[in-house]
GROMACS .gro file of C-alpha atoms in nm:
model
  176
    1UNK     CA    1  -3.264   0.044  -3.432
    2UNK     CA    2  -3.142   0.250  -3.732
    3UNK     CA    3  -2.785   0.343  -3.808
    4UNK     CA    4  -2.724   0.673  -3.982
    5UNK     CA    5  -2.424   0.717  -4.207
    6UNK     CA    6  -2.122   0.847  -4.023
    7UNK     CA    7  -2.057   1.107  -4.289
    8UNK     CA    8  -2.238   1.294  -4.563
    9UNK     CA    9  -2.094   1.348  -4.908
   10UNK     CA   10  -2.181   1.666  -5.100
   11UNK     CA   11  -2.096   1.677  -5.469
   12UNK     CA   12  -2.080   2.013  -5.642
   13UNK     CA   13  -2.058   2.014  -6.020
   14UNK     CA   14  -1.928   2.322  -6.194
   15UNK     CA   15  -2.094   2.365  -6.533
   16UNK     CA   16  -1.993   2.626  -6.787
   17UNK     CA   17  -2.263   2.826  -6.965
   18UNK     CA   18  -2.238   2.795  -7.344
   19UNK     CA   19  -2.550   2.972  -7.474
   20UNK     CA   20  -2.766   3.234  -7.311
   21UNK     CA   21  -3.120   3.309  -7.422
   22UNK     CA   22  -3.258   3.664  -7.445
   23UNK     CA   23  -3.571   3.816  -7.602
   24UNK     CA   24  -3.379   4.094  -7.782
   25UNK     CA   25  -3.032   4.239  -7.835
   26UNK     CA   26  -3.027   4.466  -7.530
   27UNK     CA   27  -3.224   4.257  -7.279
   28UNK     CA   28  -3.062   4.065  -6.999
   29UNK     CA   29  -3.063   3.688  -7.050
   30UNK     CA   30  -3.370   3.494  -6.936
   31UNK     CA   31  -3.196   3.156  -6.918
   32UNK     CA   32  -2.886   2.974  -7.034
   33UNK     CA   33  -2.769   2.632  -7.144
   34UNK     CA   34  -2.463   2.455  -7.006
   35UNK     CA   35  -2.228   2.217  -7.190
   36UNK     CA   36  -2.443   1.908  -7.135
   37UNK     CA   37  -2.763   2.075  -7.264
   38UNK     CA   38  -2.918   2.154  -6.926
   39UNK     CA   39  -3.130   2.470  -6.919
   40UNK     CA   40  -3.077   2.690  -6.611
   41UNK     CA   41  -3.218   3.018  -6.485
   42UNK     CA   42  -3.026   3.335  -6.568
   43UNK     CA   43  -2.993   3.397  -6.193
   44UNK     CA   44  -2.714   3.138  -6.195
   45UNK     CA   45  -2.507   3.313  -6.465
   46UNK     CA   46  -2.165   3.443  -6.358
   47UNK     CA   47  -2.175   3.801  -6.228
   48UNK     CA   48  -1.883   3.897  -6.453
   49UNK     CA   49  -2.033   3.976  -6.796
   50UNK     CA   50  -1.699   3.900  -6.963
   51UNK     CA   51  -1.771   3.534  -6.886
   52UNK     CA   52  -2.108   3.544  -7.061
   53UNK     CA   53  -2.143   3.291  -7.342
   54UNK     CA   54  -2.293   3.325  -7.689
   55UNK     CA   55  -2.626   3.513  -7.689
   56UNK     CA   56  -2.912   3.362  -7.890
   57UNK     CA   57  -3.214   3.586  -7.931
   58UNK     CA   58  -3.544   3.403  -7.942
   59UNK     CA   59  -3.892   3.465  -7.817
   60UNK     CA   60  -3.984   3.098  -7.814
   61UNK     CA   61  -4.313   3.136  -8.000
   62UNK     CA   62  -4.219   2.940  -8.313
   63UNK     CA   63  -3.943   2.729  -8.161
   64UNK     CA   64  -3.960   2.703  -7.783
   65UNK     CA   65  -3.604   2.704  -7.642
   66UNK     CA   66  -3.718   2.501  -7.339
   67UNK     CA   67  -3.749   2.202  -7.575
   68UNK     CA   68  -3.406   2.244  -7.736
   69UNK     CA   69  -3.180   1.940  -7.722
   70UNK     CA   70  -2.800   1.909  -7.726
   71UNK     CA   71  -2.798   1.892  -8.110
   72UNK     CA   72  -2.970   2.231  -8.136
   73UNK     CA   73  -2.725   2.384  -7.888
   74UNK     CA   74  -2.430   2.236  -8.080
   75UNK     CA   75  -2.573   2.380  -8.403
   76UNK     CA   76  -2.563   2.735  -8.258
   77UNK     CA   77  -2.214   2.685  -8.116
   78UNK     CA   78  -2.085   2.553  -8.448
   79UNK     CA   79  -2.258   2.832  -8.641
   80UNK     CA   80  -2.096   3.094  -8.417
   81UNK     CA   81  -1.756   2.927  -8.450
   82UNK     CA   82  -1.783   2.914  -8.831
   83UNK     CA   83  -1.891   3.280  -8.843
   84UNK     CA   84  -1.592   3.376  -8.626
   85UNK     CA   85  -1.358   3.159  -8.831
   86UNK     CA   86  -1.472   3.289  -9.171
   87UNK     CA   87  -1.510   3.657  -9.074
   88UNK     CA   88  -1.223   3.688  -8.829
   89UNK     CA   89  -1.459   3.870  -8.590
   90UNK     CA   90  -1.632   3.764  -8.271
   91UNK     CA   91  -2.004   3.688  -8.285
   92UNK     CA   92  -2.208   3.927  -8.070
   93UNK     CA   93  -2.534   3.734  -8.102
   94UNK     CA   94  -2.744   3.504  -8.319
   95UNK     CA   95  -3.098   3.622  -8.387
   96UNK     CA   96  -3.329   3.319  -8.397
   97UNK     CA   97  -3.663   3.498  -8.353
   98UNK     CA   98  -3.759   3.375  -8.701
   99UNK     CA   99  -3.628   3.015  -8.711
  100UNK     CA  100  -3.640   3.006  -9.094
  101UNK     CA  101  -3.430   3.323  -9.129
  102UNK     CA  102  -3.127   3.345  -8.899
  103UNK     CA  103  -2.930   3.666  -8.848
  104UNK     CA  104  -2.576   3.668  -8.708
  105UNK     CA  105  -2.429   3.988  -8.564
  106UNK     CA  106  -2.053   4.022  -8.583
  107UNK     CA  107  -1.868   4.336  -8.480
  108UNK     CA  108  -1.870   4.507  -8.820
  109UNK     CA  109  -2.205   4.404  -8.969
  110UNK     CA  110  -2.529   4.209  -8.935
  111UNK     CA  111  -2.548   3.897  -9.155
  112UNK     CA  112  -2.876   3.756  -9.290
  113UNK     CA  113  -2.793   3.387  -9.327
  114UNK     CA  114  -3.143   3.274  -9.414
  115UNK     CA  115  -3.255   2.915  -9.370
  116UNK     CA  116  -3.057   2.703  -9.121
  117UNK     CA  117  -3.011   2.422  -9.373
  118UNK     CA  118  -2.716   2.204  -9.478
  119UNK     CA  119  -2.583   2.482  -9.709
  120UNK     CA  120  -2.579   2.751  -9.439
  121UNK     CA  121  -2.209   2.694  -9.367
  122UNK     CA  122  -2.128   2.713  -9.739
  123UNK     CA  123  -2.311   3.045  -9.770
  124UNK     CA  124  -2.134   3.173  -9.458
  125UNK     CA  125  -1.790   3.104  -9.613
  126UNK     CA  126  -1.840   3.397  -9.852
  127UNK     CA  127  -1.853   3.651  -9.567
  128UNK     CA  128  -1.477   3.707  -9.587
  129UNK     CA  129  -1.502   3.825  -9.948
  130UNK     CA  130  -1.799   4.046  -9.867
  131UNK     CA  131  -1.623   4.203  -9.567
  132UNK     CA  132  -1.323   4.284  -9.786
  133UNK     CA  133  -1.555   4.482 -10.017
  134UNK     CA  134  -1.746   4.672  -9.747
  135UNK     CA  135  -1.498   4.960  -9.750
  136UNK     CA  136  -1.614   5.035 -10.108
  137UNK     CA  137  -1.962   5.114  -9.978
  138UNK     CA  138  -1.983   5.471  -9.853
  139UNK     CA  139  -2.333   5.441  -9.703
  140UNK     CA  140  -2.462   5.295  -9.377
  141UNK     CA  141  -2.511   4.919  -9.415
  142UNK     CA  142  -2.820   4.754  -9.265
  143UNK     CA  143  -2.707   4.395  -9.325
  144UNK     CA  144  -2.524   4.158  -9.560
  145UNK     CA  145  -2.762   3.917  -9.729
  146UNK     CA  146  -2.620   3.564  -9.762
  147UNK     CA  147  -2.950   3.382  -9.820
  148UNK     CA  148  -2.852   3.278 -10.172
  149UNK     CA  149  -2.547   3.077 -10.267
  150UNK     CA  150  -2.462   3.252 -10.593
  151UNK     CA  151  -2.542   3.617 -10.519
  152UNK     CA  152  -2.458   3.817 -10.208
  153UNK     CA  153  -2.622   4.154 -10.140
  154UNK     CA  154  -2.547   4.444  -9.913
  155UNK     CA  155  -2.865   4.610  -9.782
  156UNK     CA  156  -2.819   4.984  -9.735
  157UNK     CA  157  -2.998   5.148  -9.440
  158UNK     CA  158  -3.292   5.366  -9.529
  159UNK     CA  159  -3.300   5.250  -9.891
  160UNK     CA  160  -3.548   5.018 -10.057
  161UNK     CA  161  -3.277   4.907 -10.297
  162UNK     CA  162  -2.954   4.718 -10.258
  163UNK     CA  163  -2.609   4.805 -10.385
  164UNK     CA  164  -2.479   4.620 -10.695
  165UNK     CA  165  -2.100   4.639 -10.699
  166UNK     CA  166  -2.050   4.445 -11.022
  167UNK     CA  167  -2.242   4.712 -11.219
  168UNK     CA  168  -2.062   5.001 -11.042
  169UNK     CA  169  -2.401   5.150 -10.966
  170UNK     CA  170  -2.403   5.343 -10.638
  171UNK     CA  171  -2.758   5.241 -10.541
  172UNK     CA  172  -2.719   4.863 -10.569
  173UNK     CA  173  -2.430   4.639 -10.462
  174UNK     CA  174  -2.403   4.274 -10.549
  175UNK     CA  175  -2.099   4.089 -10.421
  176UNK     CA  176  -1.982   3.757 -10.562
   0.00000   0.00000   0.00000
């Protein structure tokens, strides 16, 4: 004779999404990570898009997001927080399609951060100074180049050259 339990206990855990993965800027997310590093299908994302977390764009060819661990997720969260803190603007997305050259999109401009190394946060600190000088550029900006620590460039759309502010030349602008 077998005795069945008199009651059944159902445990429901509510997990908050922290990073969503998409193949490009406009595409709907394919998957998302929750706080503990668990990868879930995008079907489980909240219906309200205002609750959507940070978008990381990756195609997974060079660095497969399925294999990301909690440290990698924390890196993106910290990078987004530093970008928000230093720029004063919300991060729209982080472009990680080329893992050795990260782009961060904030409201006003696209930032080319370059290599995700130990000095990435130091290079990102200079974004405030660069943003303060953007009003001096009267052309459409493609991105702000923060790949180097000493020199910061503003890439003008449609031009093969950059703007060099220190030389007061209207075709090249170097900030910092």
